Amino acid sequence: MFFDATRLTAYFLAVLALILTPGPDTLYVLARSMGQGRKAGIVSALGIFVGCLFHIAAAAFGLSALLATSALAFSVVKWGGAAYLVWMGVQMLRSQDDAPEEVRALPALGLRRIFRDGVVTNVLNPKVAVFFLAFLPQFVDASAGSTGLQFLGLGLMFSVTGTSWLVLLAATAGAFGGWMRRNPRVAAWQKRVTGGVFVVLGTRLALQRQA
């Protein structure tokens, strides 16, 4: 068994705090759904999901190999991840109470192109790669079995949960997009909650003993 109940519960709470905060993926799917309909939004979400699989595989195979060959190097990665999570959380906590970025109209495209754009933009986004490298290691227990499989399992949980949320948004894009524009302070509050979660996670990672 790779994950104990406490570790898995903490992971899901962190994942939920993140995916419920409006971000670039949310806005992109909303824009596609509102501009071209429900199907285009769902295809966009699936493209983003496939792009995330690339980053998950890179983190799983890269970091698991690093752990196997150099405990010191892995510790450096974990300390860097802790610093990144705390920094990201502080930035969210310090952000202004501005409304989320306006959901802009996007040019109409075919479904195949929409899917491809979702994949490519996610794969080429370095922030996604850095996030997975910082976020996943703190929930991996080197003494509980294959670290590679743990990375893959955690990454898939994250991506499936996030994609399910994006598909739900695509199905209700009109109502949710209007609600976002009418309630900017709610989105700002969500960002601050997520920022606090990231600071706690980063601190926890920094204080965690190496296996």
PDB file of N, CA and C in Angstrom, residues 56-143:
ATOM      1  N   ILE A  56       3.396  14.630 -15.710  1.00  0.00           N
ATOM      2  CA  ILE A  56       3.357  13.598 -14.675  1.00  0.00           C
ATOM      3  C   ILE A  56       4.402  12.528 -14.955  1.00  0.00           C
ATOM      4  N   ALA A  57       4.484  12.088 -16.222  1.00  0.00           N
ATOM      5  CA  ALA A  57       5.466  11.061 -16.582  1.00  0.00           C
ATOM      6  C   ALA A  57       6.886  11.575 -16.367  1.00  0.00           C
ATOM      7  N   ALA A  58       7.130  12.830 -16.742  1.00  0.00           N
ATOM      8  CA  ALA A  58       8.464  13.403 -16.562  1.00  0.00           C
ATOM      9  C   ALA A  58       8.838  13.457 -15.086  1.00  0.00           C
ATOM     10  N   ALA A  59       7.884  13.873 -14.248  1.00  0.00           N
ATOM     11  CA  ALA A  59       8.156  13.940 -12.811  1.00  0.00           C
ATOM     12  C   ALA A  59       8.356  12.544 -12.234  1.00  0.00           C
ATOM     13  N   ALA A  60       7.524  11.598 -12.662  1.00  0.00           N
ATOM     14  CA  ALA A  60       7.589  10.245 -12.113  1.00  0.00           C
ATOM     15  C   ALA A  60       8.924   9.577 -12.434  1.00  0.00           C
ATOM     16  N   PHE A  61       9.302   9.569 -13.699  1.00  0.00           N
ATOM     17  CA  PHE A  61      10.514   8.875 -14.092  1.00  0.00           C
ATOM     18  C   PHE A  61      11.770   9.658 -13.727  1.00  0.00           C
ATOM     19  N   GLY A  62      11.699  10.987 -13.845  1.00  0.00           N
ATOM     20  CA  GLY A  62      12.870  11.799 -13.516  1.00  0.00           C
ATOM     21  C   GLY A  62      13.180  11.811 -12.038  1.00  0.00           C
ATOM     22  N   LEU A  63      12.173  12.091 -11.201  1.00  0.00           N
ATOM     23  CA  LEU A  63      12.414  12.200  -9.768  1.00  0.00           C
ATOM     24  C   LEU A  63      12.628  10.839  -9.109  1.00  0.00           C
ATOM     25  N   SER A  64      11.954   9.808  -9.617  1.00  0.00           N
ATOM     26  CA  SER A  64      12.180   8.493  -9.027  1.00  0.00           C
ATOM     27  C   SER A  64      13.598   8.013  -9.320  1.00  0.00           C
ATOM     28  N   ALA A  65      14.098   8.306 -10.514  1.00  0.00           N
ATOM     29  CA  ALA A  65      15.480   7.952 -10.844  1.00  0.00           C
ATOM     30  C   ALA A  65      16.454   8.745  -9.984  1.00  0.00           C
ATOM     31  N   LEU A  66      16.123  10.027  -9.747  1.00  0.00           N
ATOM     32  CA  LEU A  66      16.979  10.873  -8.926  1.00  0.00           C
ATOM     33  C   LEU A  66      17.045  10.349  -7.494  1.00  0.00           C
ATOM     34  N   LEU A  67      15.901   9.924  -6.968  1.00  0.00           N
ATOM     35  CA  LEU A  67      15.879   9.393  -5.613  1.00  0.00           C
ATOM     36  C   LEU A  67      16.725   8.130  -5.504  1.00  0.00           C
ATOM     37  N   ALA A  68      16.675   7.305  -6.555  1.00  0.00           N
ATOM     38  CA  ALA A  68      17.408   6.044  -6.523  1.00  0.00           C
ATOM     39  C   ALA A  68      18.917   6.255  -6.607  1.00  0.00           C
ATOM     40  N   THR A  69      19.352   7.327  -7.251  1.00  0.00           N
ATOM     41  CA  THR A  69      20.784   7.517  -7.486  1.00  0.00           C
ATOM     42  C   THR A  69      21.429   8.495  -6.521  1.00  0.00           C
ATOM     43  N   SER A  70      20.658   9.431  -5.966  1.00  0.00           N
ATOM     44  CA  SER A  70      21.278  10.447  -5.120  1.00  0.00           C
ATOM     45  C   SER A  70      20.275  10.994  -4.111  1.00  0.00           C
ATOM     46  N   ALA A  71      20.419  10.585  -2.865  1.00  0.00           N
ATOM     47  CA  ALA A  71      19.550  11.105  -1.810  1.00  0.00           C
ATOM     48  C   ALA A  71      19.779  12.601  -1.605  1.00  0.00           C
ATOM     49  N   LEU A  72      21.035  13.047  -1.744  1.00  0.00           N
ATOM     50  CA  LEU A  72      21.353  14.467  -1.578  1.00  0.00           C
ATOM     51  C   LEU A  72      20.674  15.306  -2.659  1.00  0.00           C
ATOM     52  N   ALA A  73      20.751  14.837  -3.906  1.00  0.00           N
ATOM     53  CA  ALA A  73      20.130  15.587  -4.995  1.00  0.00           C
ATOM     54  C   ALA A  73      18.617  15.651  -4.810  1.00  0.00           C
ATOM     55  N   PHE A  74      18.024  14.548  -4.368  1.00  0.00           N
ATOM     56  CA  PHE A  74      16.585  14.552  -4.138  1.00  0.00           C
ATOM     57  C   PHE A  74      16.210  15.513  -3.021  1.00  0.00           C
ATOM     58  N   SER A  75      17.062  15.598  -1.987  1.00  0.00           N
ATOM     59  CA  SER A  75      16.806  16.539  -0.895  1.00  0.00           C
ATOM     60  C   SER A  75      16.844  17.975  -1.402  1.00  0.00           C
ATOM     61  N   VAL A  76      17.762  18.245  -2.309  1.00  0.00           N
ATOM     62  CA  VAL A  76      17.849  19.592  -2.891  1.00  0.00           C
ATOM     63  C   VAL A  76      16.567  19.916  -3.654  1.00  0.00           C
ATOM     64  N   VAL A  77      16.060  18.931  -4.428  1.00  0.00           N
ATOM     65  CA  VAL A  77      14.818  19.135  -5.165  1.00  0.00           C
ATOM     66  C   VAL A  77      13.662  19.407  -4.206  1.00  0.00           C
ATOM     67  N   LYS A  78      13.603  18.658  -3.102  1.00  0.00           N
ATOM     68  CA  LYS A  78      12.512  18.843  -2.153  1.00  0.00           C
ATOM     69  C   LYS A  78      12.597  20.206  -1.466  1.00  0.00           C
ATOM     70  N   TRP A  79      13.826  20.652  -1.134  1.00  0.00           N
ATOM     71  CA  TRP A  79      13.969  21.977  -0.536  1.00  0.00           C
ATOM     72  C   TRP A  79      13.571  23.065  -1.544  1.00  0.00           C
ATOM     73  N   GLY A  80      13.969  22.859  -2.799  1.00  0.00           N
ATOM     74  CA  GLY A  80      13.561  23.813  -3.828  1.00  0.00           C
ATOM     75  C   GLY A  80      12.059  23.834  -3.998  1.00  0.00           C
ATOM     76  N   GLY A  81      11.435  22.651  -3.938  1.00  0.00           N
ATOM     77  CA  GLY A  81       9.980  22.583  -4.036  1.00  0.00           C
ATOM     78  C   GLY A  81       9.296  23.274  -2.878  1.00  0.00           C
ATOM     79  N   ALA A  82       9.837  23.111  -1.670  1.00  0.00           N
ATOM     80  CA  ALA A  82       9.266  23.773  -0.498  1.00  0.00           C
ATOM     81  C   ALA A  82       9.317  25.294  -0.668  1.00  0.00           C
ATOM     82  N   ALA A  83      10.468  25.792  -1.122  1.00  0.00           N
ATOM     83  CA  ALA A  83      10.624  27.238  -1.315  1.00  0.00           C
ATOM     84  C   ALA A  83       9.660  27.752  -2.378  1.00  0.00           C
ATOM     85  N   TYR A  84       9.490  26.968  -3.437  1.00  0.00           N
ATOM     86  CA  TYR A  84       8.592  27.379  -4.516  1.00  0.00           C
ATOM     87  C   TYR A  84       7.141  27.434  -4.039  1.00  0.00           C
ATOM     88  N   LEU A  85       6.708  26.433  -3.286  1.00  0.00           N
ATOM     89  CA  LEU A  85       5.335  26.419  -2.796  1.00  0.00           C
ATOM     90  C   LEU A  85       5.063  27.590  -1.847  1.00  0.00           C
ATOM     91  N   VAL A  86       6.020  27.862  -0.945  1.00  0.00           N
ATOM     92  CA  VAL A  86       5.849  28.991  -0.025  1.00  0.00           C
ATOM     93  C   VAL A  86       5.809  30.297  -0.802  1.00  0.00           C
ATOM     94  N   TRP A  87       6.703  30.454  -1.765  1.00  0.00           N
ATOM     95  CA  TRP A  87       6.735  31.686  -2.570  1.00  0.00           C
ATOM     96  C   TRP A  87       5.418  31.867  -3.317  1.00  0.00           C
ATOM     97  N   MET A  88       4.905  30.803  -3.944  1.00  0.00           N
ATOM     98  CA  MET A  88       3.656  30.882  -4.685  1.00  0.00           C
ATOM     99  C   MET A  88       2.497  31.233  -3.754  1.00  0.00           C
ATOM    100  N   GLY A  89       2.496  30.630  -2.546  1.00  0.00           N
ATOM    101  CA  GLY A  89       1.450  30.940  -1.584  1.00  0.00           C
ATOM    102  C   GLY A  89       1.479  32.387  -1.133  1.00  0.00           C
ATOM    103  N   VAL A  90       2.689  32.903  -0.856  1.00  0.00           N
ATOM    104  CA  VAL A  90       2.825  34.303  -0.427  1.00  0.00           C
ATOM    105  C   VAL A  90       2.351  35.245  -1.528  1.00  0.00           C
ATOM    106  N   GLN A  91       2.684  34.925  -2.789  1.00  0.00           N
ATOM    107  CA  GLN A  91       2.235  35.765  -3.894  1.00  0.00           C
ATOM    108  C   GLN A  91       0.715  35.811  -3.972  1.00  0.00           C
ATOM    109  N   MET A  92       0.063  34.671  -3.737  1.00  0.00           N
ATOM    110  CA  MET A  92      -1.399  34.654  -3.743  1.00  0.00           C
ATOM    111  C   MET A  92      -1.973  35.468  -2.591  1.00  0.00           C
ATOM    112  N   LEU A  93      -1.361  35.343  -1.413  1.00  0.00           N
ATOM    113  CA  LEU A  93      -1.851  36.064  -0.245  1.00  0.00           C
ATOM    114  C   LEU A  93      -1.689  37.575  -0.412  1.00  0.00           C
ATOM    115  N   ARG A  94      -0.657  37.998  -1.142  1.00  0.00           N
ATOM    116  CA  ARG A  94      -0.382  39.422  -1.320  1.00  0.00           C
ATOM    117  C   ARG A  94      -1.115  40.025  -2.504  1.00  0.00           C
ATOM    118  N   SER A  95      -1.786  39.205  -3.313  1.00  0.00           N
ATOM    119  CA  SER A  95      -2.423  39.710  -4.524  1.00  0.00           C
ATOM    120  C   SER A  95      -3.579  40.633  -4.169  1.00  0.00           C
ATOM    121  N   GLN A  96      -3.877  41.531  -5.096  1.00  0.00           N
ATOM    122  CA  GLN A  96      -4.942  42.506  -4.891  1.00  0.00           C
ATOM    123  C   GLN A  96      -6.303  41.866  -5.094  1.00  0.00           C
ATOM    124  N   ASP A  97      -7.349  42.532  -4.611  1.00  0.00           N
ATOM    125  CA  ASP A  97      -8.718  42.026  -4.738  1.00  0.00           C
ATOM    126  C   ASP A  97      -9.319  42.381  -6.092  1.00  0.00           C
ATOM    127  N   ASP A  98      -8.533  42.244  -7.139  1.00  0.00           N
ATOM    128  CA  ASP A  98      -9.048  42.543  -8.466  1.00  0.00           C
ATOM    129  C   ASP A  98      -9.897  41.377  -8.956  1.00  0.00           C
ATOM    130  N   ALA A  99     -10.755  41.675  -9.901  1.00  0.00           N
ATOM    131  CA  ALA A  99     -11.544  40.609 -10.516  1.00  0.00           C
ATOM    132  C   ALA A  99     -10.630  39.693 -11.295  1.00  0.00           C
ATOM    133  N   PRO A 100     -11.024  38.417 -11.444  1.00  0.00           N
ATOM    134  CA  PRO A 100     -10.221  37.520 -12.253  1.00  0.00           C
ATOM    135  C   PRO A 100     -10.116  38.036 -13.670  1.00  0.00           C
ATOM    136  N   GLU A 101      -9.106  37.574 -14.363  1.00  0.00           N
ATOM    137  CA  GLU A 101      -8.921  37.980 -15.754  1.00  0.00           C
ATOM    138  C   GLU A 101     -10.212  37.752 -16.521  1.00  0.00           C
ATOM    139  N   GLU A 102     -10.587  38.742 -17.316  1.00  0.00           N
ATOM    140  CA  GLU A 102     -11.844  38.648 -18.064  1.00  0.00           C
ATOM    141  C   GLU A 102     -11.798  37.469 -19.021  1.00  0.00           C
ATOM    142  N   VAL A 103     -12.903  36.750 -19.090  1.00  0.00           N
ATOM    143  CA  VAL A 103     -12.997  35.634 -20.028  1.00  0.00           C
ATOM    144  C   VAL A 103     -13.203  36.212 -21.423  1.00  0.00           C
ATOM    145  N   ARG A 104     -12.153  36.163 -22.214  1.00  0.00           N
ATOM    146  CA  ARG A 104     -12.174  36.792 -23.528  1.00  0.00           C
ATOM    147  C   ARG A 104     -12.687  35.812 -24.580  1.00  0.00           C
ATOM    148  N   ALA A 105     -13.261  36.371 -25.638  1.00  0.00           N
ATOM    149  CA  ALA A 105     -13.691  35.552 -26.759  1.00  0.00           C
ATOM    150  C   ALA A 105     -12.462  35.071 -27.516  1.00  0.00           C
ATOM    151  N   LEU A 106     -12.448  33.822 -27.917  1.00  0.00           N
ATOM    152  CA  LEU A 106     -11.354  33.252 -28.681  1.00  0.00           C
ATOM    153  C   LEU A 106     -11.828  32.964 -30.091  1.00  0.00           C
ATOM    154  N   PRO A 107     -10.916  33.003 -31.073  1.00  0.00           N
ATOM    155  CA  PRO A 107     -11.327  32.705 -32.445  1.00  0.00           C
ATOM    156  C   PRO A 107     -11.844  31.278 -32.560  1.00  0.00           C
ATOM    157  N   ALA A 108     -12.864  31.091 -33.393  1.00  0.00           N
ATOM    158  CA  ALA A 108     -13.459  29.768 -33.572  1.00  0.00           C
ATOM    159  C   ALA A 108     -12.470  28.837 -34.268  1.00  0.00           C
ATOM    160  N   LEU A 109     -12.362  27.608 -33.764  1.00  0.00           N
ATOM    161  CA  LEU A 109     -11.457  26.610 -34.324  1.00  0.00           C
ATOM    162  C   LEU A 109     -12.161  25.264 -34.379  1.00  0.00           C
ATOM    163  N   GLY A 110     -11.625  24.353 -35.192  1.00  0.00           N
ATOM    164  CA  GLY A 110     -12.139  23.000 -35.240  1.00  0.00           C
ATOM    165  C   GLY A 110     -11.787  22.250 -33.968  1.00  0.00           C
ATOM    166  N   LEU A 111     -12.538  21.184 -33.670  1.00  0.00           N
ATOM    167  CA  LEU A 111     -12.322  20.451 -32.425  1.00  0.00           C
ATOM    168  C   LEU A 111     -10.927  19.825 -32.372  1.00  0.00           C
ATOM    169  N   ARG A 112     -10.421  19.341 -33.494  1.00  0.00           N
ATOM    170  CA  ARG A 112      -9.080  18.756 -33.494  1.00  0.00           C
ATOM    171  C   ARG A 112      -8.036  19.797 -33.145  1.00  0.00           C
ATOM    172  N   ARG A 113      -8.186  20.998 -33.679  1.00  0.00           N
ATOM    173  CA  ARG A 113      -7.245  22.086 -33.383  1.00  0.00           C
ATOM    174  C   ARG A 113      -7.371  22.516 -31.919  1.00  0.00           C
ATOM    175  N   ILE A 114      -8.591  22.566 -31.419  1.00  0.00           N
ATOM    176  CA  ILE A 114      -8.800  22.945 -30.021  1.00  0.00           C
ATOM    177  C   ILE A 114      -8.119  21.946 -29.089  1.00  0.00           C
ATOM    178  N   PHE A 115      -8.277  20.650 -29.390  1.00  0.00           N
ATOM    179  CA  PHE A 115      -7.633  19.615 -28.580  1.00  0.00           C
ATOM    180  C   PHE A 115      -6.110  19.763 -28.647  1.00  0.00           C
ATOM    181  N   ARG A 116      -5.580  19.945 -29.840  1.00  0.00           N
ATOM    182  CA  ARG A 116      -4.132  20.074 -30.005  1.00  0.00           C
ATOM    183  C   ARG A 116      -3.597  21.289 -29.244  1.00  0.00           C
ATOM    184  N   ASP A 117      -4.320  22.411 -29.316  1.00  0.00           N
ATOM    185  CA  ASP A 117      -3.878  23.619 -28.612  1.00  0.00           C
ATOM    186  C   ASP A 117      -3.862  23.390 -27.109  1.00  0.00           C
ATOM    187  N   GLY A 118      -4.861  22.663 -26.586  1.00  0.00           N
ATOM    188  CA  GLY A 118      -4.882  22.372 -25.158  1.00  0.00           C
ATOM    189  C   GLY A 118      -3.680  21.552 -24.741  1.00  0.00           C
ATOM    190  N   VAL A 119      -3.315  20.561 -25.558  1.00  0.00           N
ATOM    191  CA  VAL A 119      -2.149  19.723 -25.255  1.00  0.00           C
ATOM    192  C   VAL A 119      -0.866  20.537 -25.311  1.00  0.00           C
ATOM    193  N   VAL A 120      -0.679  21.255 -26.425  1.00  0.00           N
ATOM    194  CA  VAL A 120       0.589  21.961 -26.656  1.00  0.00           C
ATOM    195  C   VAL A 120       0.819  23.060 -25.631  1.00  0.00           C
ATOM    196  N   THR A 121      -0.206  23.854 -25.343  1.00  0.00           N
ATOM    197  CA  THR A 121      -0.017  24.951 -24.397  1.00  0.00           C
ATOM    198  C   THR A 121       0.316  24.441 -23.005  1.00  0.00           C
ATOM    199  N   ASN A 122      -0.241  23.281 -22.634  1.00  0.00           N
ATOM    200  CA  ASN A 122       0.054  22.721 -21.317  1.00  0.00           C
ATOM    201  C   ASN A 122       1.455  22.121 -21.278  1.00  0.00           C
ATOM    202  N   VAL A 123       1.829  21.378 -22.312  1.00  0.00           N
ATOM    203  CA  VAL A 123       3.152  20.749 -22.352  1.00  0.00           C
ATOM    204  C   VAL A 123       4.257  21.799 -22.341  1.00  0.00           C
ATOM    205  N   LEU A 124       4.043  22.920 -23.048  1.00  0.00           N
ATOM    206  CA  LEU A 124       5.080  23.941 -23.174  1.00  0.00           C
ATOM    207  C   LEU A 124       5.054  24.971 -22.049  1.00  0.00           C
ATOM    208  N   ASN A 125       4.194  24.780 -21.062  1.00  0.00           N
ATOM    209  CA  ASN A 125       4.124  25.716 -19.940  1.00  0.00           C
ATOM    210  C   ASN A 125       5.094  25.265 -18.850  1.00  0.00           C
ATOM    211  N   PRO A 126       6.217  25.958 -18.661  1.00  0.00           N
ATOM    212  CA  PRO A 126       7.192  25.526 -17.652  1.00  0.00           C
ATOM    213  C   PRO A 126       6.645  25.585 -16.230  1.00  0.00           C
ATOM    214  N   LYS A 127       5.663  26.441 -15.983  1.00  0.00           N
ATOM    215  CA  LYS A 127       5.106  26.546 -14.634  1.00  0.00           C
ATOM    216  C   LYS A 127       4.418  25.249 -14.223  1.00  0.00           C
ATOM    217  N   VAL A 128       3.820  24.541 -15.190  1.00  0.00           N
ATOM    218  CA  VAL A 128       3.173  23.266 -14.877  1.00  0.00           C
ATOM    219  C   VAL A 128       4.221  22.248 -14.456  1.00  0.00           C
ATOM    220  N   ALA A 129       5.322  22.205 -15.208  1.00  0.00           N
ATOM    221  CA  ALA A 129       6.402  21.268 -14.872  1.00  0.00           C
ATOM    222  C   ALA A 129       6.969  21.553 -13.488  1.00  0.00           C
ATOM    223  N   VAL A 130       7.238  22.830 -13.212  1.00  0.00           N
ATOM    224  CA  VAL A 130       7.789  23.209 -11.911  1.00  0.00           C
ATOM    225  C   VAL A 130       6.815  22.877 -10.794  1.00  0.00           C
ATOM    226  N   PHE A 131       5.525  23.087 -11.053  1.00  0.00           N
ATOM    227  CA  PHE A 131       4.532  22.803 -10.025  1.00  0.00           C
ATOM    228  C   PHE A 131       4.531  21.322  -9.660  1.00  0.00           C
ATOM    229  N   PHE A 132       4.517  20.448 -10.651  1.00  0.00           N
ATOM    230  CA  PHE A 132       4.521  19.015 -10.355  1.00  0.00           C
ATOM    231  C   PHE A 132       5.795  18.605  -9.629  1.00  0.00           C
ATOM    232  N   LEU A 133       6.931  19.184 -10.020  1.00  0.00           N
ATOM    233  CA  LEU A 133       8.192  18.863  -9.352  1.00  0.00           C
ATOM    234  C   LEU A 133       8.187  19.330  -7.898  1.00  0.00           C
ATOM    235  N   ALA A 134       7.462  20.413  -7.612  1.00  0.00           N
ATOM    236  CA  ALA A 134       7.419  20.935  -6.246  1.00  0.00           C
ATOM    237  C   ALA A 134       6.321  20.279  -5.416  1.00  0.00           C
ATOM    238  N   PHE A 135       5.213  19.939  -6.054  1.00  0.00           N
ATOM    239  CA  PHE A 135       4.017  19.512  -5.330  1.00  0.00           C
ATOM    240  C   PHE A 135       4.016  18.024  -4.985  1.00  0.00           C
ATOM    241  N   LEU A 136       4.375  17.183  -5.949  1.00  0.00           N
ATOM    242  CA  LEU A 136       4.244  15.742  -5.741  1.00  0.00           C
ATOM    243  C   LEU A 136       5.222  15.130  -4.739  1.00  0.00           C
ATOM    244  N   PRO A 137       6.514  15.546  -4.703  1.00  0.00           N
ATOM    245  CA  PRO A 137       7.469  14.833  -3.844  1.00  0.00           C
ATOM    246  C   PRO A 137       7.096  14.768  -2.371  1.00  0.00           C
ATOM    247  N   GLN A 138       6.429  15.800  -1.843  1.00  0.00           N
ATOM    248  CA  GLN A 138       6.151  15.795  -0.406  1.00  0.00           C
ATOM    249  C   GLN A 138       5.116  14.763  -0.004  1.00  0.00           C
ATOM    250  N   PHE A 139       4.391  14.206  -0.971  1.00  0.00           N
ATOM    251  CA  PHE A 139       3.401  13.181  -0.662  1.00  0.00           C
ATOM    252  C   PHE A 139       3.903  11.781  -1.004  1.00  0.00           C
ATOM    253  N   VAL A 140       5.172  11.689  -1.398  1.00  0.00           N
ATOM    254  CA  VAL A 140       5.766  10.394  -1.740  1.00  0.00           C
ATOM    255  C   VAL A 140       6.552   9.877  -0.539  1.00  0.00           C
ATOM    256  N   ASP A 141       6.339   8.613  -0.207  1.00  0.00           N
ATOM    257  CA  ASP A 141       7.045   7.963   0.895  1.00  0.00           C
ATOM    258  C   ASP A 141       7.975   6.908   0.301  1.00  0.00           C
ATOM    259  N   ALA A 142       9.283   7.198   0.353  1.00  0.00           N
ATOM    260  CA  ALA A 142      10.257   6.296  -0.264  1.00  0.00           C
ATOM    261  C   ALA A 142      10.251   4.915   0.365  1.00  0.00           C
ATOM    262  N   SER A 143       9.763   4.794   1.595  1.00  0.00           N
ATOM    263  CA  SER A 143       9.754   3.504   2.271  1.00  0.00           C
ATOM    264  C   SER A 143       8.491   2.693   1.996  1.00  0.00           C
TER     265      SER A 143
END
